[in-house]
Tab-separated table of C-alpha atoms and ligand atoms in Angstrom:
chain	number	residue	atom	x	y	z
A	1	UNK	CA	0.040	-0.009	0.001
A	2	UNK	CA	1.204	3.505	-0.709
A	3	UNK	CA	2.393	5.247	2.430
A	4	UNK	CA	1.527	8.619	1.083
A	5	UNK	CA	-2.241	9.266	1.088
A	6	UNK	CA	-2.267	12.809	-0.262
A	7	UNK	CA	0.228	14.937	-2.083
A	8	UNK	CA	-0.651	18.509	-3.033
A	9	UNK	CA	1.946	20.540	-4.892
A	10	UNK	CA	1.698	24.347	-5.232
A	11	UNK	CA	-2.135	24.436	-5.201
A	12	UNK	CA	-3.886	27.741	-5.855
A	13	UNK	CA	-7.560	28.498	-6.208
A	14	UNK	CA	-9.216	31.783	-6.952
A	15	UNK	CA	-12.904	32.478	-6.825
A	16	UNK	CA	-14.630	35.131	-8.887
A	17	UNK	CA	-17.870	36.544	-7.519
A	18	UNK	CA	-19.544	39.850	-8.524
A	19	UNK	CA	-16.342	40.926	-10.256
A	20	UNK	CA	-14.351	40.426	-7.020
A	21	UNK	CA	-11.510	37.953	-7.113
A	22	UNK	CA	-10.742	36.051	-3.961
A	23	UNK	CA	-7.578	34.083	-3.594
A	24	UNK	CA	-8.921	31.248	-1.375
A	25	UNK	CA	-5.803	28.999	-1.495
A	26	UNK	CA	-2.503	30.392	-2.569
A	27	UNK	CA	0.412	28.071	-3.303
A	28	UNK	CA	-0.152	25.298	-0.810
A	29	UNK	CA	1.878	22.203	-0.802
A	30	UNK	CA	1.019	19.422	1.632
A	31	UNK	CA	1.851	15.723	2.100
A	32	UNK	CA	-0.319	13.476	4.260
A	33	UNK	CA	0.679	9.967	5.143
A	34	UNK	CA	-1.656	7.110	5.359
A	35	UNK	CA	-3.114	6.758	8.837
A	36	UNK	CA	-2.414	10.299	9.859
A	37	UNK	CA	-4.978	12.391	11.744
A	38	UNK	CA	-4.303	15.921	10.538
A	39	UNK	CA	-6.003	19.024	11.897
A	40	UNK	CA	-6.284	22.203	9.805
A	41	UNK	CA	-6.999	25.370	11.875
A	42	UNK	CA	-7.061	29.028	11.099
A	43	UNK	CA	-9.358	32.022	11.143
A	44	UNK	CA	-12.699	32.129	9.277
A	45	UNK	CA	-12.183	32.879	5.538
A	46	UNK	CA	-8.532	31.694	5.370
A	47	UNK	CA	-9.289	28.967	2.928
A	48	UNK	CA	-9.658	25.861	5.100
A	49	UNK	CA	-12.910	24.592	3.494
A	50	UNK	CA	-11.630	25.265	-0.042
A	51	UNK	CA	-8.465	23.293	0.734
A	52	UNK	CA	-10.489	20.409	2.154
A	53	UNK	CA	-12.666	20.419	-0.932
A	54	UNK	CA	-9.592	20.162	-3.126
A	55	UNK	CA	-8.217	17.347	-0.945
A	56	UNK	CA	-11.483	15.529	-1.380
A	57	UNK	CA	-11.708	16.291	-5.152
A	58	UNK	CA	-14.948	18.233	-4.812
A	59	UNK	CA	-13.163	21.350	-6.152
A	60	UNK	CA	-10.470	21.466	-8.738
A	61	UNK	CA	-7.517	23.956	-8.229
A	62	UNK	CA	-6.630	26.559	-10.865
A	63	UNK	CA	-2.954	25.661	-10.513
A	64	UNK	CA	-0.884	22.788	-8.947
A	65	UNK	CA	-0.889	19.040	-8.663
A	66	UNK	CA	-3.224	16.800	-6.713
A	67	UNK	CA	-2.242	13.166	-5.970
A	68	UNK	CA	-4.732	11.115	-4.035
A	69	UNK	CA	-4.115	7.489	-2.873
A	70	UNK	CA	-1.296	7.131	-5.313
A	71	UNK	CA	-3.165	8.405	-8.408
A	72	UNK	CA	-2.601	11.799	-10.042
A	73	UNK	CA	-5.984	13.360	-10.123
A	74	UNK	CA	-5.023	16.704	-11.605
A	75	UNK	CA	-6.251	16.127	-15.152
A	76	UNK	CA	-9.379	14.137	-14.251
A	77	UNK	CA	-12.710	15.650	-15.311
A	78	UNK	CA	-15.788	15.953	-13.030
A	79	UNK	CA	-17.178	12.524	-13.878
A	80	UNK	CA	-13.840	10.798	-13.459
A	81	UNK	CA	-13.437	12.617	-10.119
A	82	UNK	CA	-16.883	11.568	-8.887
A	83	UNK	CA	-16.088	7.949	-9.908
A	84	UNK	CA	-12.631	8.068	-8.234
A	85	UNK	CA	-14.077	9.573	-4.956
A	86	UNK	CA	-16.662	6.806	-4.633
A	87	UNK	CA	-15.563	4.329	-1.906
A	88	UNK	CA	-12.316	6.216	-1.447
A	89	UNK	CA	-13.247	9.558	0.069
A	90	UNK	CA	-15.936	10.281	2.622
A	91	UNK	CA	-17.072	13.602	4.048
A	92	UNK	CA	-18.418	14.674	7.338
A	93	UNK	CA	-19.913	18.228	7.468
A	94	UNK	CA	-20.673	20.653	10.201
A	95	UNK	CA	-24.442	20.576	9.325
A	96	UNK	CA	-24.427	16.725	9.035
A	97	UNK	CA	-26.060	16.682	5.496
A	98	UNK	CA	-28.354	13.728	6.152
A	99	UNK	CA	-31.315	13.328	3.838
A	100	UNK	CA	-34.362	14.304	5.885
A	101	UNK	CA	-36.953	11.967	4.319
A	102	UNK	CA	-34.833	8.828	4.747
A	103	UNK	CA	-34.283	6.849	7.879
A	104	UNK	CA	-30.999	6.736	9.586
A	105	UNK	CA	-30.104	3.379	8.291
A	106	UNK	CA	-31.080	4.360	4.784
A	107	UNK	CA	-28.808	7.312	5.042
A	108	UNK	CA	-26.022	5.205	6.347
A	109	UNK	CA	-26.130	2.731	3.433
A	110	UNK	CA	-26.713	5.285	0.659
A	111	UNK	CA	-23.035	5.224	-0.601
A	112	UNK	CA	-23.167	1.338	-0.752
A	113	UNK	CA	-26.437	1.618	-2.728
A	114	UNK	CA	-24.736	3.839	-5.350
A	115	UNK	CA	-21.962	1.282	-5.559
A	116	UNK	CA	-24.388	-1.501	-6.310
A	117	UNK	CA	-23.967	-3.445	-3.012
A	118	UNK	CA	-26.927	-5.788	-2.619
A	119	UNK	CA	-29.708	-4.664	-0.190
A	120	UNK	CA	-29.221	-7.381	2.395
A	121	UNK	CA	-25.471	-6.811	2.606
A	122	UNK	CA	-25.673	-3.062	2.673
A	123	UNK	CA	-28.232	-3.134	5.419
A	124	UNK	CA	-25.961	-5.372	7.465
A	125	UNK	CA	-22.931	-3.067	7.012
A	126	UNK	CA	-25.048	0.039	7.802
A	127	UNK	CA	-26.487	-1.569	10.957
A	128	UNK	CA	-22.926	-2.628	12.020
A	129	UNK	CA	-21.789	0.985	11.607
A	130	UNK	CA	-24.752	2.388	13.479
A	131	UNK	CA	-23.968	-0.071	16.268
A	132	UNK	CA	-20.379	1.246	16.247
A	133	UNK	CA	-21.585	4.841	16.839
A	134	UNK	CA	-24.119	3.720	19.368
A	135	UNK	CA	-27.261	4.323	17.220
A	136	UNK	CA	-28.359	0.872	16.315
A	137	UNK	CA	-31.679	1.550	18.317
A	138	UNK	CA	-32.311	4.625	16.176
A	139	UNK	CA	-31.918	2.970	12.755
A	140	UNK	CA	-35.552	3.499	11.709
A	141	UNK	CA	-35.753	7.088	12.946
A	142	UNK	CA	-35.520	10.089	10.605
A	143	UNK	CA	-32.717	12.597	11.011
A	144	UNK	CA	-35.138	15.210	12.363
A	145	UNK	CA	-36.048	12.921	15.210
A	146	UNK	CA	-32.446	12.853	16.501
A	147	UNK	CA	-30.308	15.295	18.346
A	148	UNK	CA	-27.496	17.094	16.630
A	149	UNK	CA	-24.935	14.848	18.243
A	150	UNK	CA	-26.852	11.727	17.145
A	151	UNK	CA	-27.141	13.109	13.620
A	152	UNK	CA	-23.366	13.670	13.443
A	153	UNK	CA	-22.761	10.133	14.770
A	154	UNK	CA	-25.069	8.890	11.930
A	155	UNK	CA	-23.002	10.897	9.500
A	156	UNK	CA	-19.825	9.244	10.776
A	157	UNK	CA	-21.496	5.832	10.377
A	158	UNK	CA	-22.308	6.754	6.766
A	159	UNK	CA	-18.773	7.939	6.132
A	160	UNK	CA	-17.382	4.663	7.460
A	161	UNK	CA	-19.987	2.364	5.754
A	162	UNK	CA	-18.503	3.184	2.405
A	163	UNK	CA	-15.180	1.771	3.473
A	164	UNK	CA	-13.312	4.987	2.241
A	165	UNK	CA	-9.804	5.152	3.296
A	166	UNK	CA	-9.841	8.986	3.402
A	167	UNK	CA	-12.243	10.719	5.746
A	168	UNK	CA	-12.507	14.524	5.537
A	169	UNK	CA	-14.388	16.426	8.093
A	170	UNK	CA	-15.210	20.171	8.019
A	171	UNK	CA	-15.961	21.580	11.542
A	172	UNK	CA	-17.555	18.280	12.589
A	173	UNK	CA	-18.163	19.458	16.161
A	174	UNK	CA	-19.017	23.125	15.178
A	175	UNK	CA	-22.848	22.660	15.694
A	176	UNK	CA	-22.714	20.387	18.761
A	177	UNK	CA	-22.884	20.885	22.461
A	178	UNK	CA	-19.684	19.856	24.437
A	179	UNK	CA	-21.019	16.531	25.486
A	180	UNK	CA	-22.112	15.443	21.998
A	181	UNK	CA	-18.901	17.000	20.589
A	182	UNK	CA	-16.860	14.766	22.920
A	183	UNK	CA	-18.642	11.614	21.678
A	184	UNK	CA	-17.929	12.579	18.045
A	185	UNK	CA	-14.340	13.477	18.844
A	186	UNK	CA	-13.878	10.030	20.497
A	187	UNK	CA	-15.208	8.375	17.287
A	188	UNK	CA	-13.036	10.507	14.997
A	189	UNK	CA	-9.997	9.752	17.172
A	190	UNK	CA	-10.549	5.993	16.825
A	191	UNK	CA	-10.399	6.149	12.920
A	192	UNK	CA	-6.653	6.072	12.441
A	193	UNK	CA	-6.533	2.716	14.354
A	194	UNK	CA	-9.021	1.486	11.809
A	195	UNK	CA	-6.612	2.275	8.979
A	196	UNK	CA	-8.294	5.526	7.938
A	197	UNK	CA	-6.542	8.741	7.018
A	198	UNK	CA	-8.361	11.628	8.759
A	199	UNK	CA	-8.231	15.268	7.963
A	200	UNK	CA	-10.307	17.679	10.078
A	201	UNK	CA	-10.882	21.360	9.681
A	202	UNK	CA	-11.723	22.777	13.098
A	203	UNK	CA	-11.891	25.729	15.396
A	204	UNK	CA	-11.949	23.410	18.412
A	205	UNK	CA	-8.677	23.367	20.239
A	206	UNK	CA	-9.678	20.108	21.892
A	207	UNK	CA	-10.301	18.392	18.599
A	208	UNK	CA	-7.073	19.762	17.142
A	209	UNK	CA	-5.184	18.484	20.169
A	210	UNK	CA	-6.282	14.991	19.437
A	211	UNK	CA	-4.773	15.059	16.023
A	212	UNK	CA	-1.351	13.576	15.312
A	213	UNK	CA	-0.379	16.735	13.306
A	214	UNK	CA	-1.734	20.248	13.130
A	215	UNK	CA	-1.265	22.795	10.434
A	216	UNK	CA	-2.586	26.403	10.515
A	217	UNK	CA	-3.668	28.321	7.513
A	218	UNK	CA	-3.704	32.186	7.103
A	219	UNK	CA	-4.866	34.084	4.006
A	220	UNK	CA	-4.781	30.976	1.853
A	221	UNK	CA	-1.354	29.877	2.847
A	222	UNK	CA	0.047	27.420	5.356
A	223	UNK	CA	1.655	29.299	8.200
A	224	UNK	CA	5.352	28.702	8.747
A	225	UNK	CA	6.339	26.938	11.922
A	226	UNK	CA	3.603	24.318	11.526
A	227	UNK	CA	3.614	21.577	14.083
A	228	UNK	CA	4.684	18.189	12.835
A	229	UNK	CA	4.326	15.802	15.810
B	1	ADP	N1	-17.755	29.293	-4.091
B	1	ADP	C1	-17.112	30.441	-3.777
B	1	ADP	N2	-17.333	31.591	-4.462
B	1	ADP	C2	-16.691	32.793	-4.139
B	1	ADP	N3	-15.939	32.872	-3.054
B	1	ADP	C3	-15.655	31.899	-2.251
B	1	ADP	C4	-16.257	30.569	-2.573
B	1	ADP	N4	-15.833	29.664	-1.597
B	1	ADP	C5	-15.047	30.379	-0.846
B	1	ADP	N5	-14.925	31.645	-1.250
B	1	ADP	C6	-14.108	32.591	-0.645
B	1	ADP	O1	-12.729	32.119	-0.431
B	1	ADP	C7	-12.265	32.490	0.869
B	1	ADP	C8	-11.874	31.200	1.677
B	1	ADP	O2	-13.118	30.548	1.947
B	1	ADP	P1	-13.218	29.175	2.791
B	1	ADP	O3	-12.304	28.199	2.118
B	1	ADP	O4	-14.705	28.860	2.976
B	1	ADP	O5	-12.548	29.591	4.168
B	1	ADP	P2	-12.741	28.972	5.632
B	1	ADP	O6	-13.258	27.548	5.454
B	1	ADP	O7	-11.331	29.000	6.192
B	1	ADP	O8	-13.639	29.819	6.396
B	1	ADP	C9	-13.250	33.336	1.532
B	1	ADP	O9	-12.899	34.630	1.317
B	1	ADP	C10	-14.540	32.932	0.811
B	1	ADP	O10	-15.458	34.047	0.856
B	2	MG	MG1	-14.962	26.744	6.253
């Protein structure tokens, strides 16, 4: 297996909105090893979410090279990127992004459904993952019937069900009270031991402190003197 999970070289991304150009990411190079738990911190607007979207192949940079799980993704088009992501990259968002009119177990197995996994098997995998996050007893509930902390745990079950090796989380505890946040942090912290590479964007010092490495961004760049534990 390739020991390097992610290799970004001189990545830049500029947005144009209402004739205003914003340089969101400006010349970032970053290497992440398989099994790392990397925290990305920095003030609002410094480019963290844009960088995470580039890492997860949701956004393409204007300049630079993107290598994910040993494959050069720089020249892939949107369809190729979507295919490549499937089963390799999973996301966890601040606002959970569960589908409201589907049950928790249906939400959890959705990635497996898209990949053509048979109903009985995907249900079993989803229930196993819900058991792992302590929500097996809520499998038939709708997201709206659960607390924020429970919804985020379901989103983690969904992220893990697809067996992706790369888990990307953008402010995963940002909408949670401290007790629910703690449970989500514990689950996130257990991912590297399951062979996952985890990258988390966060304002939470506590979540960042659990990472094996922390990098800080400012104005689209990585700050010098970044910590490499
Ligand atoms: N889709 C977009 N269109 C226009 N500007 C954007 C877009 N996404 C991000 N930006 C701008 O890029 C900069 C970085 O944004 P973002 O990556 O969301 O920062 P952070 O996650 O650190 O708060 C901000 O100035 C933001 O307004
Ligand atoms: Mg953001």
